[in-house]
Amino acid sequence: SFETYNSKTELLCLVKQNTPEPIYEADELLSQNGHEVLRLPPYHCDLNAIELIWSLAKRNVGSKNVSQTPKEFEDLTKQSFQSITADDWKKMTDHVIHVEDKYKRRDHITENNLESFIINLRDSSDSSDSDDSLHVEFLDSDFDYSD
């Protein structure tokens, strides 16, 4: 409920809590036909093979784009996309799978070590309520992300 003393942050939180998730027609159509829609996390182009192919095409165009007319530039762009092979796609998707596996391993390490991350708000040697000190204990291995 809305109170006149709510802060902007509290109001935005209420809006977020009461706003239904959007329903996308494409998702509904796919779901009705037995498909599950998966979405990539935002700002992770390294998990999107299409972005990697796009980058490859741009590099091809950029390496040959010197004082071109608009028509020559258009032809060069078409040629760049046409030169992308099934092998290029396989390399990019394999790379995405490798990066995804790397993220999964890191997430697994983080999830396992979160249990050993302890925050004590009171020093155990001092039972006084007036001295609330913050102690953070962690293992060095919690931050070992080597592959």
Tab-separated table of C-alpha atoms in Angstrom:
chain	number	residue	atom	x	y	z
A	1	SER	CA	0.000	0.000	0.000
A	2	PHE	CA	1.102	3.555	-0.693
A	3	GLU	CA	1.904	5.748	2.280
A	4	THR	CA	2.730	9.447	1.946
A	5	TYR	CA	6.020	8.923	3.787
A	6	ASN	CA	7.373	6.224	1.431
A	7	SER	CA	10.718	7.046	-0.123
A	8	LYS	CA	11.296	6.854	-3.849
A	9	THR	CA	13.313	3.656	-3.333
A	10	GLU	CA	10.474	2.055	-1.375
A	11	LEU	CA	7.962	3.053	-4.038
A	12	LEU	CA	10.134	1.644	-6.822
A	13	CYS	CA	10.443	-1.581	-4.839
A	14	LEU	CA	6.633	-1.763	-4.559
A	15	VAL	CA	6.296	-1.170	-8.294
A	16	LYS	CA	8.775	-3.954	-9.035
A	17	GLN	CA	6.982	-6.358	-6.669
A	18	ASN	CA	3.597	-5.658	-8.244
A	19	THR	CA	4.569	-5.519	-11.912
A	20	PRO	CA	3.873	-8.804	-13.683
A	21	GLU	CA	6.568	-10.378	-15.828
A	22	PRO	CA	6.110	-9.529	-19.509
A	23	ILE	CA	4.582	-12.177	-21.745
A	24	TYR	CA	6.167	-12.397	-25.185
A	25	GLU	CA	4.099	-13.769	-28.072
A	26	ALA	CA	7.134	-15.497	-29.577
A	27	ASP	CA	7.779	-17.274	-26.265
A	28	GLU	CA	4.157	-18.387	-26.073
A	29	LEU	CA	4.240	-19.708	-29.644
A	30	LEU	CA	7.465	-21.611	-29.014
A	31	SER	CA	6.133	-23.004	-25.731
A	32	GLN	CA	2.922	-24.202	-27.391
A	33	ASN	CA	5.069	-26.131	-29.858
A	34	GLY	CA	7.146	-27.866	-27.196
A	35	HIS	CA	10.176	-25.560	-27.130
A	36	GLU	CA	11.782	-23.990	-24.093
A	37	VAL	CA	13.036	-20.422	-24.471
A	38	LEU	CA	16.415	-19.688	-22.933
A	39	ARG	CA	17.794	-16.170	-22.733
A	40	LEU	CA	21.366	-15.024	-22.582
A	41	PRO	CA	22.317	-12.827	-19.668
A	42	PRO	CA	22.555	-9.157	-20.638
A	43	TYR	CA	25.958	-7.748	-21.554
A	44	HIS	CA	27.552	-11.145	-22.167
A	45	CYS	CA	28.338	-11.060	-25.870
A	46	ASP	CA	30.982	-13.721	-25.176
A	47	LEU	CA	28.091	-16.191	-24.749
A	48	ASN	CA	26.500	-15.295	-28.091
A	49	ALA	CA	27.911	-16.972	-31.194
A	50	ILE	CA	26.039	-14.511	-33.429
A	51	GLU	CA	27.909	-11.609	-31.808
A	52	LEU	CA	31.211	-13.402	-32.445
A	53	ILE	CA	30.312	-13.974	-36.112
A	54	TRP	CA	29.268	-10.319	-36.402
A	55	SER	CA	32.642	-9.326	-34.966
A	56	LEU	CA	34.413	-11.555	-37.507
A	57	ALA	CA	32.479	-9.963	-40.378
A	58	LYS	CA	33.260	-6.449	-39.115
A	59	ARG	CA	36.969	-7.294	-38.866
A	60	ASN	CA	36.917	-8.601	-42.447
A	61	VAL	CA	35.285	-5.411	-43.691
A	62	GLY	CA	37.489	-3.174	-41.562
A	63	SER	CA	40.700	-4.738	-42.813
A	64	LYS	CA	39.794	-3.939	-46.450
A	65	ASN	CA	37.781	-0.742	-46.076
A	66	VAL	CA	40.061	2.000	-47.400
A	67	SER	CA	38.456	4.892	-49.307
A	68	GLN	CA	35.547	2.860	-50.625
A	69	THR	CA	32.486	4.187	-52.380
A	70	PRO	CA	29.170	3.304	-50.731
A	71	LYS	CA	28.556	0.652	-53.404
A	72	GLU	CA	32.023	-0.879	-52.902
A	73	PHE	CA	31.468	-0.850	-49.138
A	74	GLU	CA	28.119	-2.627	-49.571
A	75	ASP	CA	29.718	-5.239	-51.837
A	76	LEU	CA	32.579	-5.712	-49.379
A	77	THR	CA	30.109	-6.209	-46.531
A	78	LYS	CA	28.102	-8.794	-48.496
A	79	GLN	CA	31.312	-10.574	-49.484
A	80	SER	CA	32.433	-10.615	-45.858
A	81	PHE	CA	29.228	-12.298	-44.698
A	82	GLN	CA	29.276	-14.739	-47.612
A	83	SER	CA	32.832	-15.763	-46.730
A	84	ILE	CA	31.776	-16.991	-43.281
A	85	THR	CA	31.770	-20.781	-43.356
A	86	ALA	CA	30.136	-23.550	-41.376
A	87	ASP	CA	33.581	-24.139	-39.865
A	88	ASP	CA	33.638	-20.510	-38.650
A	89	TRP	CA	30.258	-21.078	-36.990
A	90	LYS	CA	31.504	-24.297	-35.388
A	91	LYS	CA	34.597	-22.525	-34.034
A	92	MET	CA	32.471	-19.732	-32.575
A	93	THR	CA	29.918	-22.076	-30.989
A	94	ASP	CA	32.727	-24.245	-29.582
A	95	HIS	CA	34.268	-21.094	-28.117
A	96	VAL	CA	30.935	-20.102	-26.549
A	97	ILE	CA	30.592	-23.580	-25.020
A	98	HIS	CA	34.131	-23.284	-23.619
A	99	VAL	CA	33.367	-19.864	-22.089
A	100	GLU	CA	30.070	-21.161	-20.692
A	101	ASP	CA	31.857	-24.124	-19.078
A	102	LYS	CA	34.423	-21.737	-17.617
A	103	TYR	CA	31.638	-19.618	-16.077
A	104	LYS	CA	29.976	-22.758	-14.698
A	105	ARG	CA	33.222	-23.901	-13.058
A	106	ARG	CA	33.722	-20.454	-11.521
A	107	ASP	CA	30.121	-20.320	-10.301
A	108	HIS	CA	30.500	-23.769	-8.766
A	109	ILE	CA	33.651	-22.689	-6.954
A	110	THR	CA	31.895	-19.576	-5.686
A	111	GLU	CA	28.777	-21.461	-4.579
A	112	ASN	CA	30.828	-24.044	-2.670
A	113	ASN	CA	32.947	-21.456	-0.914
A	114	LEU	CA	30.118	-19.129	0.060
A	115	GLU	CA	29.395	-21.483	2.937
A	116	SER	CA	32.821	-20.723	4.408
A	117	PHE	CA	32.315	-16.956	4.128
A	118	ILE	CA	31.409	-15.939	7.662
A	119	ILE	CA	30.530	-12.494	8.937
A	120	ASN	CA	30.594	-12.082	12.701
A	121	LEU	CA	28.995	-8.870	13.869
A	122	ARG	CA	30.365	-9.282	17.365
A	123	ASP	CA	33.854	-10.287	18.438
A	124	SER	CA	33.562	-13.717	20.073
A	125	SER	CA	36.052	-12.751	22.812
A	126	ASP	CA	33.884	-9.821	23.897
A	127	SER	CA	30.314	-10.524	24.947
A	128	SER	CA	29.461	-6.860	25.381
A	129	ASP	CA	26.502	-5.683	23.290
A	130	SER	CA	27.979	-2.219	22.973
A	131	ASP	CA	30.999	-3.285	20.903
A	132	ASP	CA	29.637	-4.496	17.570
A	133	SER	CA	32.705	-5.036	15.433
A	134	LEU	CA	32.760	-6.562	11.997
A	135	HIS	CA	34.984	-9.558	11.356
A	136	VAL	CA	35.077	-11.168	7.948
A	137	GLU	CA	36.668	-14.587	7.694
A	138	PHE	CA	37.376	-16.297	4.411
A	139	LEU	CA	39.686	-18.858	2.902
A	140	ASP	CA	42.298	-17.849	0.342
A	141	SER	CA	40.937	-20.616	-1.877
A	142	ASP	CA	37.611	-18.771	-2.047
A	143	PHE	CA	39.172	-16.447	-4.552
A	144	ASP	CA	41.158	-18.936	-6.612
A	145	TYR	CA	39.601	-18.818	-10.079
A	146	SER	CA	42.419	-20.438	-12.012
A	147	ASP	CA	41.356	-22.806	-14.740
